[in-house]
XYZ file of C-alpha atoms in Angstrom:
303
model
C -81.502 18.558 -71.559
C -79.695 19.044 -68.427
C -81.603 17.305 -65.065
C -81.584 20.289 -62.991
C -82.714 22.904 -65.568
C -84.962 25.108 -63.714
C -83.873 24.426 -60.824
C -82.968 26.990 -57.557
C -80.275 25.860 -55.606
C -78.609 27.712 -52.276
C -75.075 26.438 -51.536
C -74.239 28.417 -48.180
C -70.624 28.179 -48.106
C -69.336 28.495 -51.579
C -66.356 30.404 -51.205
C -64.112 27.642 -51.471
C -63.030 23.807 -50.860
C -66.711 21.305 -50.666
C -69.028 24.083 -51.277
C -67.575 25.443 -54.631
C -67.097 22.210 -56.113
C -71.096 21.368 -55.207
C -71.770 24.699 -57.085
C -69.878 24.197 -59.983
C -71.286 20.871 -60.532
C -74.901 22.044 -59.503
C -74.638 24.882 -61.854
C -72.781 22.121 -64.527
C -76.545 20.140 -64.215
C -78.503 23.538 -65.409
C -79.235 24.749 -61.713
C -79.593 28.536 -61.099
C -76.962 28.536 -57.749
C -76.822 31.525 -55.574
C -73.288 31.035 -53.817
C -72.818 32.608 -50.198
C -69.533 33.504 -48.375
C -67.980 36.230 -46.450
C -65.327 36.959 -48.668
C -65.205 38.765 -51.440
C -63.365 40.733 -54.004
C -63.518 43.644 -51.724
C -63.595 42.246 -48.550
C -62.008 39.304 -46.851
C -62.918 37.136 -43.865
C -61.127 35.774 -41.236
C -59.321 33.141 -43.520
C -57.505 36.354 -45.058
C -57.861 33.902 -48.009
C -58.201 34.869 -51.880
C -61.000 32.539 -53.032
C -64.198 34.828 -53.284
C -67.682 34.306 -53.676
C -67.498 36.273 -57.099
C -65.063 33.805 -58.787
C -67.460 30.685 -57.440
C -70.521 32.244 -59.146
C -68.424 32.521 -62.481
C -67.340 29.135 -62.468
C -70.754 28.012 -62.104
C -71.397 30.500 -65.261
C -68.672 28.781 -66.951
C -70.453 24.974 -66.197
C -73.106 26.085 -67.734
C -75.301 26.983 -64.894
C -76.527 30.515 -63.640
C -74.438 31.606 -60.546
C -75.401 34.674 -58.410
C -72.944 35.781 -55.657
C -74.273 37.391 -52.190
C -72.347 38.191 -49.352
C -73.832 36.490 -46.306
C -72.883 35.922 -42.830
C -74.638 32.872 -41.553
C -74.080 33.723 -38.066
C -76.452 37.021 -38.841
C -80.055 36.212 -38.976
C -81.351 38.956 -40.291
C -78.585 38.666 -43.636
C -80.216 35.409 -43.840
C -83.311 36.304 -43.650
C -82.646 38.843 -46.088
C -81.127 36.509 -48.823
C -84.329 33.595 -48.997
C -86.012 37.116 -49.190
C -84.367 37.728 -52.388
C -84.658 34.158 -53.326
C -88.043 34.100 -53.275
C -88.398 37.802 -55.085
C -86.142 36.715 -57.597
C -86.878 33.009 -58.536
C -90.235 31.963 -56.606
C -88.626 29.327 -55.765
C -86.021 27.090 -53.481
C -85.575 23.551 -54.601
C -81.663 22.544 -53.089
C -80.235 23.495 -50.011
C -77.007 22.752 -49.628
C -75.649 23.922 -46.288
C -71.545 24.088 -46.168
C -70.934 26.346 -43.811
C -67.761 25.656 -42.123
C -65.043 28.027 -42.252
C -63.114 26.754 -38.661
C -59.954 25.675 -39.785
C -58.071 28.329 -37.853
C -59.651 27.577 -34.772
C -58.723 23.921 -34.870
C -56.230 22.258 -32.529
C -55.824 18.585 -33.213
C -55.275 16.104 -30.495
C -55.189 18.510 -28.159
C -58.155 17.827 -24.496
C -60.810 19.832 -24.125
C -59.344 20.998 -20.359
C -56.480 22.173 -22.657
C -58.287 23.529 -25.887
C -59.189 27.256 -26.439
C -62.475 27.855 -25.141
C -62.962 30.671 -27.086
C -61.940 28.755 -30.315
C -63.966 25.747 -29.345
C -67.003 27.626 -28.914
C -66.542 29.269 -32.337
C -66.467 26.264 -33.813
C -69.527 25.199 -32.755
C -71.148 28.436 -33.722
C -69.451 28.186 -37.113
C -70.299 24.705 -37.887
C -73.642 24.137 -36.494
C -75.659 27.559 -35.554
C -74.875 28.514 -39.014
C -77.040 25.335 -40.733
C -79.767 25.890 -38.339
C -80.023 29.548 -38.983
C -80.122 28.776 -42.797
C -82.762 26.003 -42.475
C -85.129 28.166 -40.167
C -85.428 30.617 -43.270
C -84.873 28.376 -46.204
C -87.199 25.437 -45.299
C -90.266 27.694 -45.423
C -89.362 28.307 -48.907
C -87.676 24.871 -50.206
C -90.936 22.841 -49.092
C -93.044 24.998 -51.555
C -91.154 23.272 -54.377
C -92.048 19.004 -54.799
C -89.189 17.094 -54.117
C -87.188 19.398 -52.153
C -83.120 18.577 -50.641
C -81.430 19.753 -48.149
C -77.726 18.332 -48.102
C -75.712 18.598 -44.869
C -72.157 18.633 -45.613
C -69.669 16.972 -43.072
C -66.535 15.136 -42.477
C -67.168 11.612 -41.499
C -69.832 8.759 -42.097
C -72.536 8.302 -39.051
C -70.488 4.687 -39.207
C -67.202 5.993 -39.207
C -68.066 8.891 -36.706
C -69.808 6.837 -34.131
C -66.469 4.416 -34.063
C -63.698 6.878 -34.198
C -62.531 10.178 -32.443
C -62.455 12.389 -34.671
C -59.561 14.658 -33.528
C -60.870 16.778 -30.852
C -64.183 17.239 -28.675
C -65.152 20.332 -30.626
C -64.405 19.078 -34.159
C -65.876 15.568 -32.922
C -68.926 17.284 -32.036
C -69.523 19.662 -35.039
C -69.029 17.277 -37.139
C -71.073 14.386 -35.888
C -74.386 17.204 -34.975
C -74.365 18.263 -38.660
C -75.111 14.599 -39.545
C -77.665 14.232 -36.927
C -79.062 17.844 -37.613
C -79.776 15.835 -41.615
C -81.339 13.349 -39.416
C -83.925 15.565 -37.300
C -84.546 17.802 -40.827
C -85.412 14.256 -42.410
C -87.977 13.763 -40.102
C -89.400 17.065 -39.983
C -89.647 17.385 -44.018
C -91.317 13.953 -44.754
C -94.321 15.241 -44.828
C -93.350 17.752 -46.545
C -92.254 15.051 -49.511
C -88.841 16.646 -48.830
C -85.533 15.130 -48.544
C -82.424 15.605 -46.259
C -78.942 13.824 -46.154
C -75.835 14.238 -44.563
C -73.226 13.881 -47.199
C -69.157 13.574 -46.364
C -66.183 14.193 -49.149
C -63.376 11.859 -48.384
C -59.873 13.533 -47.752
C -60.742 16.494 -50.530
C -58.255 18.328 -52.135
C -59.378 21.969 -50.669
C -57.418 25.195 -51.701
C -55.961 25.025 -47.763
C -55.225 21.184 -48.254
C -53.085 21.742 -51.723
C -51.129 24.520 -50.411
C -50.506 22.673 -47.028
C -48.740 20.003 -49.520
C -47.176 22.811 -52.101
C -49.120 20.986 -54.785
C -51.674 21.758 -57.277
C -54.513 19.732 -58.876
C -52.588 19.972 -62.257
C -49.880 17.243 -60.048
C -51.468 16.631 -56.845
C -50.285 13.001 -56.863
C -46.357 14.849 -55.740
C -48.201 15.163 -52.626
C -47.536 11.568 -51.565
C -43.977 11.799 -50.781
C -45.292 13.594 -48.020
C -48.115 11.825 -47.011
C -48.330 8.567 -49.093
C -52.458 7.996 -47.983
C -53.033 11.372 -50.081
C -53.363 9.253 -52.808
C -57.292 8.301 -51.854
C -57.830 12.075 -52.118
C -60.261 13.375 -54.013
C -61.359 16.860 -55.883
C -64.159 19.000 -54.563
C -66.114 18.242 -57.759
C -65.963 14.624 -56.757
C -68.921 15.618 -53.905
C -69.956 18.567 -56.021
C -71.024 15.758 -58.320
C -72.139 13.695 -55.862
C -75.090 16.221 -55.167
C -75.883 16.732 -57.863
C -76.325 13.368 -58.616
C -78.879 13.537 -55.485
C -80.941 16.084 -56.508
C -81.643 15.133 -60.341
C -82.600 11.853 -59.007
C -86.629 11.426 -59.043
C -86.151 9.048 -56.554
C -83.561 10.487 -53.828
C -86.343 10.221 -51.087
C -84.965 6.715 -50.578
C -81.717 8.826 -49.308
C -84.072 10.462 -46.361
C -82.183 10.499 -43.274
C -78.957 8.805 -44.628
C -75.627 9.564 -43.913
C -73.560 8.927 -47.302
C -70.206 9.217 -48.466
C -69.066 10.878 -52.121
C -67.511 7.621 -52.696
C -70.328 5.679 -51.411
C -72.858 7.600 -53.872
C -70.406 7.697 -57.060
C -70.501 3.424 -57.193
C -74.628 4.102 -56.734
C -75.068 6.793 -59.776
C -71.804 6.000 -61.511
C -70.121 8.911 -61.477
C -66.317 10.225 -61.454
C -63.853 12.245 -60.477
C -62.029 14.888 -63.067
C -59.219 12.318 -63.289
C -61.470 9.631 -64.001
C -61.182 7.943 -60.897
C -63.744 6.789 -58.039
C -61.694 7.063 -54.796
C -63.794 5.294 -51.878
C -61.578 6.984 -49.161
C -63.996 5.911 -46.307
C -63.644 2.610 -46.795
C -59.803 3.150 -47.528
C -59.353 4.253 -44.069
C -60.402 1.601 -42.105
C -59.006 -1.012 -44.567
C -56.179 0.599 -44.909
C -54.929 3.881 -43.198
C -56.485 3.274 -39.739
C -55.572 -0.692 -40.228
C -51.575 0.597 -40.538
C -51.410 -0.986 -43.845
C -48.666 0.860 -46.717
C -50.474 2.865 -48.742
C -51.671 1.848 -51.381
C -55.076 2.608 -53.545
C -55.854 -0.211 -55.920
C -59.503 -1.085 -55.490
C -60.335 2.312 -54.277
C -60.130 4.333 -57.216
């Protein structure tokens, strides 16, 4: 029997890259998964991209889950308000929250000072990465803590460890990135009573849709990618941290997460899971060891 049968899961943000690898494997554990995006097979977002929310819900089909496709805007209350409206009419019931929402990579501008960054893309960011989450929570959370052992998973880039040591490329992306993980800190709190669970949860250097075709590669021979940049060889597949939560939410226990800021890698040596080449890249821990430490690449003992 699969260990999320019956289960409801939201993953805002499932057009692509984290959030339709969480999907997929949500969907792969039995979970019903209504996947949200902009973009679909009629219209696009601002990416201009092809992924669309449609193909994400039949890959969770094809895992063996139950995927259902709505077009949401995260930024728009009321669409969200609408959607846990139709979650509720339609299942009764929220029990994973998975909250992905991203969609900034066109507004970033690496290494560049705030007093010379695009206020107007800055700000976006922001709104993208953070107003988004809280948006979804204010709606979902009335539903998900109906449901006994509820999770909410805030997806970012970065450990609290890593995060609170390093710059993480600009102000804007620094601090997007670093609220989402204390935004999974606050929700801990306020869903303990609640016996509720919420965790900030980071992929390592993920091998997006944008990230393969920035290398000309595909996941069929990603690996090529190194004679570009050798360190892509700690990357991992979006299923790596699709697997990752769903290793968190078919796990009686995960209350002992509460609050936590985890890694995919950090999780997969905990639940002993892989990635779909077999592998268990630790990429946080490769980057201090060995990236940031200006060591050759090189991944033995972190896959």
């Amino acid at each position: 029997m699969k260990p999320l049968n019956g289960k409801v899961a939201l993953v805002a943000g499932a057009t692509r890259g984290a959030g339709r690898g969480i999907a997929i494997e949500l969907g792969a554990a039995g979970a019903t998964v209504y996947v949200t995006g902009r973009t679909t097979r009629t219209k696009r977002s601002e990416y201009n991209r092809p992924e669309t929310i449609e193909e994400t819900a039949e890959l969770v089909c094809d895992a063996g889950g139950r995927g259902i496709a709505v077009q949401v805007d995260h930024l728009d209350p009321d669409q969200v308000q609408a959607l846990i409206a139709r979650i509720k009419d339609e299942q009764g019931r929220l029990d994973i929250l998975v909250n992905d929402v991203w969609g900034a990579e066109n507004l970033a501008e690496w290494n560049v000072p705030v007093w010379e960054y695009s206020l107007e893309k800055g700000f976006r960011m922001l709104r993208l990465a953070i107003d988004t989450h809280i948006i979804t929570s204010h709606y979902a959370l009335p539903l998900l803590i109906e449901s006994n052992n509820g999770l909410v998973v805030e997806i970012t880039d970065g450990t609290a460890e890593y995060n609170a040591k390093n710059y993480r490329l600009s102000l804007f992306y620094d601090l997007a990135k670093t609220s989402v993980i204390r935004m999974a800190q606050s929700l801990a709190h306020e869903l303990s009573p609640y016996q509720c669970t919420a965790v900030a949860v980071t992929p390592g250097w993920m091998r997006s849709e944008i990230m393969l075709e920035h290398f000309g590669v595909k996941e069929e021979n990603w690996r090529d990618a190194a004679a570009k940049e050798p360190h892509f060889i700690i990357s991992e597949s979006p299923r790596f941290v699709g697997r990752a939560v769903a290793a968190l939410a078919g796990d009686p226990e995960v209350a002992r997460w509460n609050g936590h800021s985890v890694s995919s890698g950090q999780l997969a040596q905990v639940y002993g899971f892989y990635d779909i080449d077999g592998s268990q890249p630790d990429c946080w821990r490769y980057l201090v060891e060995v990236q940031d430490a200006g060591k050759p690449a090189n991944a033995d003992g972190y896959r």
